[in-house]
């Protein structure tokens, strides 16, 4: 039995894209910034009038990594297991661009999952003839899901350095955040971009299910195609060992 290449591509790439986008959505590494704590830090102690300074126990430079995602933020000491995470809060959580990205990603995950279910029903690997309309509809939903996730990633990436740092309506910088912070995209964004592209590729392949396959022609009448369901051509039906299928897997 043989499955069309477009259906195989769609069934493989669409779930893979869904997994990558879901991984990007639940991980907090959408953007990150670093802060260095040098060995010159002192811990002041003692009573009034005492200027005794006690040097911190660690003489090495510590690098703190702060990362933000759509639903979670984390603070970690580089090259260490010390890590603390908490739900996003404050101006970052209230930023309309972050909330837009959250809504688009959730909608994308729902549409992609629904499209994959429809595609599996439409392909119908347990029968000879697939339901092409249902498979193509599933592909359309997967393509829309890919477009939504790409939009969310584009909005977030374009405003990455301004999310939670300023009032979107007035453009006034938030005084709680120093203006010199260096923000950069992190790993979750790349997972999201890759997953969205795979969704677009898998959905586009499933859309090709609308295209009807070419049937073999009847030797006695080449202008008329042979229907594999009725096998109306005598030259084909007279061969008992010949089975013609439209699509199988």
CSV table of C-alpha atoms in Angstrom, one decimal, residues 74-222:
chain,number,residue,atom,x,y,z
A,74,UNK,CA,13.4,33.1,36.1
A,75,UNK,CA,16.7,34.2,37.7
A,76,UNK,CA,19.7,31.9,37.6
A,77,UNK,CA,23.4,32.0,38.5
A,78,UNK,CA,25.3,31.0,35.4
A,79,UNK,CA,27.1,27.6,35.7
A,80,UNK,CA,25.2,26.8,38.8
A,81,UNK,CA,22.1,25.0,39.9
A,82,UNK,CA,20.8,28.0,41.7
A,83,UNK,CA,17.6,29.0,40.0
A,84,UNK,CA,14.3,30.6,41.0
A,85,UNK,CA,11.2,31.1,38.8
A,86,UNK,CA,7.9,32.9,39.4
A,87,UNK,CA,4.8,33.9,37.3
A,88,UNK,CA,5.2,37.0,35.3
A,89,UNK,CA,4.1,40.1,37.1
A,90,UNK,CA,4.1,43.9,37.1
A,91,UNK,CA,4.3,46.1,33.9
A,92,UNK,CA,5.6,43.1,31.8
A,93,UNK,CA,2.5,41.1,32.5
A,94,UNK,CA,0.2,44.0,31.9
A,95,UNK,CA,1.9,45.0,28.6
A,96,UNK,CA,-0.7,44.6,25.8
A,97,UNK,CA,1.9,43.2,23.4
A,98,UNK,CA,2.7,40.4,25.8
A,99,UNK,CA,-1.0,39.6,26.3
A,100,UNK,CA,-1.5,39.7,22.5
A,101,UNK,CA,1.3,37.2,22.1
A,102,UNK,CA,-0.2,35.0,24.8
A,103,UNK,CA,-3.6,34.9,23.1
A,104,UNK,CA,-2.2,34.2,19.7
A,105,UNK,CA,0.0,31.4,20.9
A,106,UNK,CA,-2.9,29.7,22.7
A,107,UNK,CA,-5.2,30.1,19.7
A,108,UNK,CA,-2.4,28.7,17.5
A,109,UNK,CA,-2.0,25.6,19.7
A,110,UNK,CA,-5.7,24.9,19.7
A,111,UNK,CA,-6.1,25.3,15.9
A,112,UNK,CA,-3.0,23.2,15.2
A,113,UNK,CA,-4.2,20.4,17.5
A,114,UNK,CA,-7.7,20.4,15.9
A,115,UNK,CA,-6.1,20.4,12.4
A,116,UNK,CA,-3.9,17.4,13.2
A,117,UNK,CA,-7.0,15.5,14.4
A,118,UNK,CA,-8.9,16.3,11.2
A,119,UNK,CA,-5.9,15.4,9.1
A,120,UNK,CA,-5.6,12.0,10.8
A,121,UNK,CA,-9.3,11.3,10.2
A,122,UNK,CA,-9.0,12.5,6.6
A,123,UNK,CA,-6.0,10.4,5.7
A,124,UNK,CA,-7.7,7.3,6.9
A,125,UNK,CA,-4.7,5.0,6.7
A,126,UNK,CA,-6.9,2.0,7.5
A,127,UNK,CA,-8.9,2.4,4.3
A,128,UNK,CA,-8.1,2.5,0.5
A,129,UNK,CA,-9.7,5.9,-0.3
A,130,UNK,CA,-9.0,8.9,2.0
A,131,UNK,CA,-11.4,11.7,2.8
A,132,UNK,CA,-9.5,14.4,0.9
A,133,UNK,CA,-11.8,17.3,1.9
A,134,UNK,CA,-11.4,16.6,5.7
A,135,UNK,CA,-7.6,16.2,5.4
A,136,UNK,CA,-7.3,19.4,3.4
A,137,UNK,CA,-9.5,21.3,6.0
A,138,UNK,CA,-7.1,20.0,8.7
A,139,UNK,CA,-4.2,21.4,6.7
A,140,UNK,CA,-5.9,24.8,6.4
A,141,UNK,CA,-6.3,24.9,10.2
A,142,UNK,CA,-2.6,24.0,10.6
A,143,UNK,CA,-1.6,26.8,8.2
A,144,UNK,CA,-3.7,29.3,10.1
A,145,UNK,CA,-2.1,28.2,13.3
A,146,UNK,CA,1.4,28.7,11.9
A,147,UNK,CA,0.4,32.2,10.8
A,148,UNK,CA,-0.9,33.1,14.3
A,149,UNK,CA,2.3,31.8,16.0
A,150,UNK,CA,4.5,33.6,13.5
A,151,UNK,CA,2.5,36.8,14.2
A,152,UNK,CA,3.0,36.4,18.0
A,153,UNK,CA,6.7,35.8,17.6
A,154,UNK,CA,7.1,38.7,15.3
A,155,UNK,CA,5.2,41.1,17.7
A,156,UNK,CA,7.3,39.9,20.6
A,157,UNK,CA,10.6,40.0,18.8
A,158,UNK,CA,10.0,43.5,17.4
A,159,UNK,CA,9.2,44.9,20.8
A,160,UNK,CA,11.6,42.7,22.8
A,161,UNK,CA,13.6,45.6,24.3
A,162,UNK,CA,10.5,47.6,25.2
A,163,UNK,CA,8.2,45.0,26.8
A,164,UNK,CA,7.5,46.0,30.4
A,165,UNK,CA,10.1,48.9,30.1
A,166,UNK,CA,7.7,51.6,29.0
A,167,UNK,CA,4.1,52.6,28.8
A,168,UNK,CA,2.9,51.5,25.3
A,169,UNK,CA,0.4,54.3,25.1
A,170,UNK,CA,2.7,57.2,26.1
A,171,UNK,CA,6.1,55.7,25.3
A,172,UNK,CA,7.4,57.0,28.8
A,173,UNK,CA,10.2,54.8,30.2
A,174,UNK,CA,9.4,52.9,33.4
A,175,UNK,CA,11.8,54.3,36.1
A,176,UNK,CA,11.9,50.9,37.8
A,177,UNK,CA,14.1,49.6,35.0
A,178,UNK,CA,17.5,51.0,34.2
A,179,UNK,CA,17.7,52.2,30.6
A,180,UNK,CA,21.0,50.5,29.9
A,181,UNK,CA,19.8,47.0,30.3
A,182,UNK,CA,20.9,44.8,27.4
A,183,UNK,CA,18.1,42.5,26.4
A,184,UNK,CA,18.5,39.7,23.8
A,185,UNK,CA,16.4,37.0,22.3
A,186,UNK,CA,16.7,33.6,24.0
A,187,UNK,CA,16.3,29.9,23.0
A,188,UNK,CA,12.5,29.7,23.3
A,189,UNK,CA,12.1,32.2,20.5
A,190,UNK,CA,14.1,30.0,18.1
A,191,UNK,CA,12.0,26.9,19.0
A,192,UNK,CA,8.9,29.0,18.3
A,193,UNK,CA,10.2,30.2,14.9
A,194,UNK,CA,11.2,26.7,13.8
A,195,UNK,CA,7.9,25.2,15.0
A,196,UNK,CA,5.9,27.8,13.2
A,197,UNK,CA,7.7,27.1,10.0
A,198,UNK,CA,7.1,23.4,10.3
A,199,UNK,CA,3.4,24.1,10.9
A,200,UNK,CA,3.3,26.1,7.7
A,201,UNK,CA,5.1,23.4,5.8
A,202,UNK,CA,3.0,20.6,7.1
A,203,UNK,CA,-0.3,22.5,6.6
A,204,UNK,CA,0.6,23.4,3.1
A,205,UNK,CA,1.4,19.8,2.3
A,206,UNK,CA,-2.0,18.7,3.6
A,207,UNK,CA,-3.7,21.3,1.5
A,208,UNK,CA,-2.4,19.5,-1.5
A,209,UNK,CA,-5.0,16.8,-0.6
A,210,UNK,CA,-7.5,18.8,-2.5
A,211,UNK,CA,-5.7,17.8,-5.7
A,212,UNK,CA,-7.2,14.7,-7.3
A,213,UNK,CA,-4.7,11.9,-8.3
A,214,UNK,CA,-4.3,10.9,-11.9
A,215,UNK,CA,-6.0,7.6,-12.6
A,216,UNK,CA,-4.5,5.1,-15.1
A,217,UNK,CA,-6.0,5.3,-18.6
A,218,UNK,CA,-7.9,2.6,-20.4
A,219,UNK,CA,-5.7,1.0,-23.1
A,220,UNK,CA,-8.7,0.6,-25.5
A,221,UNK,CA,-9.8,4.3,-24.9
A,222,UNK,CA,-6.8,6.4,-23.8
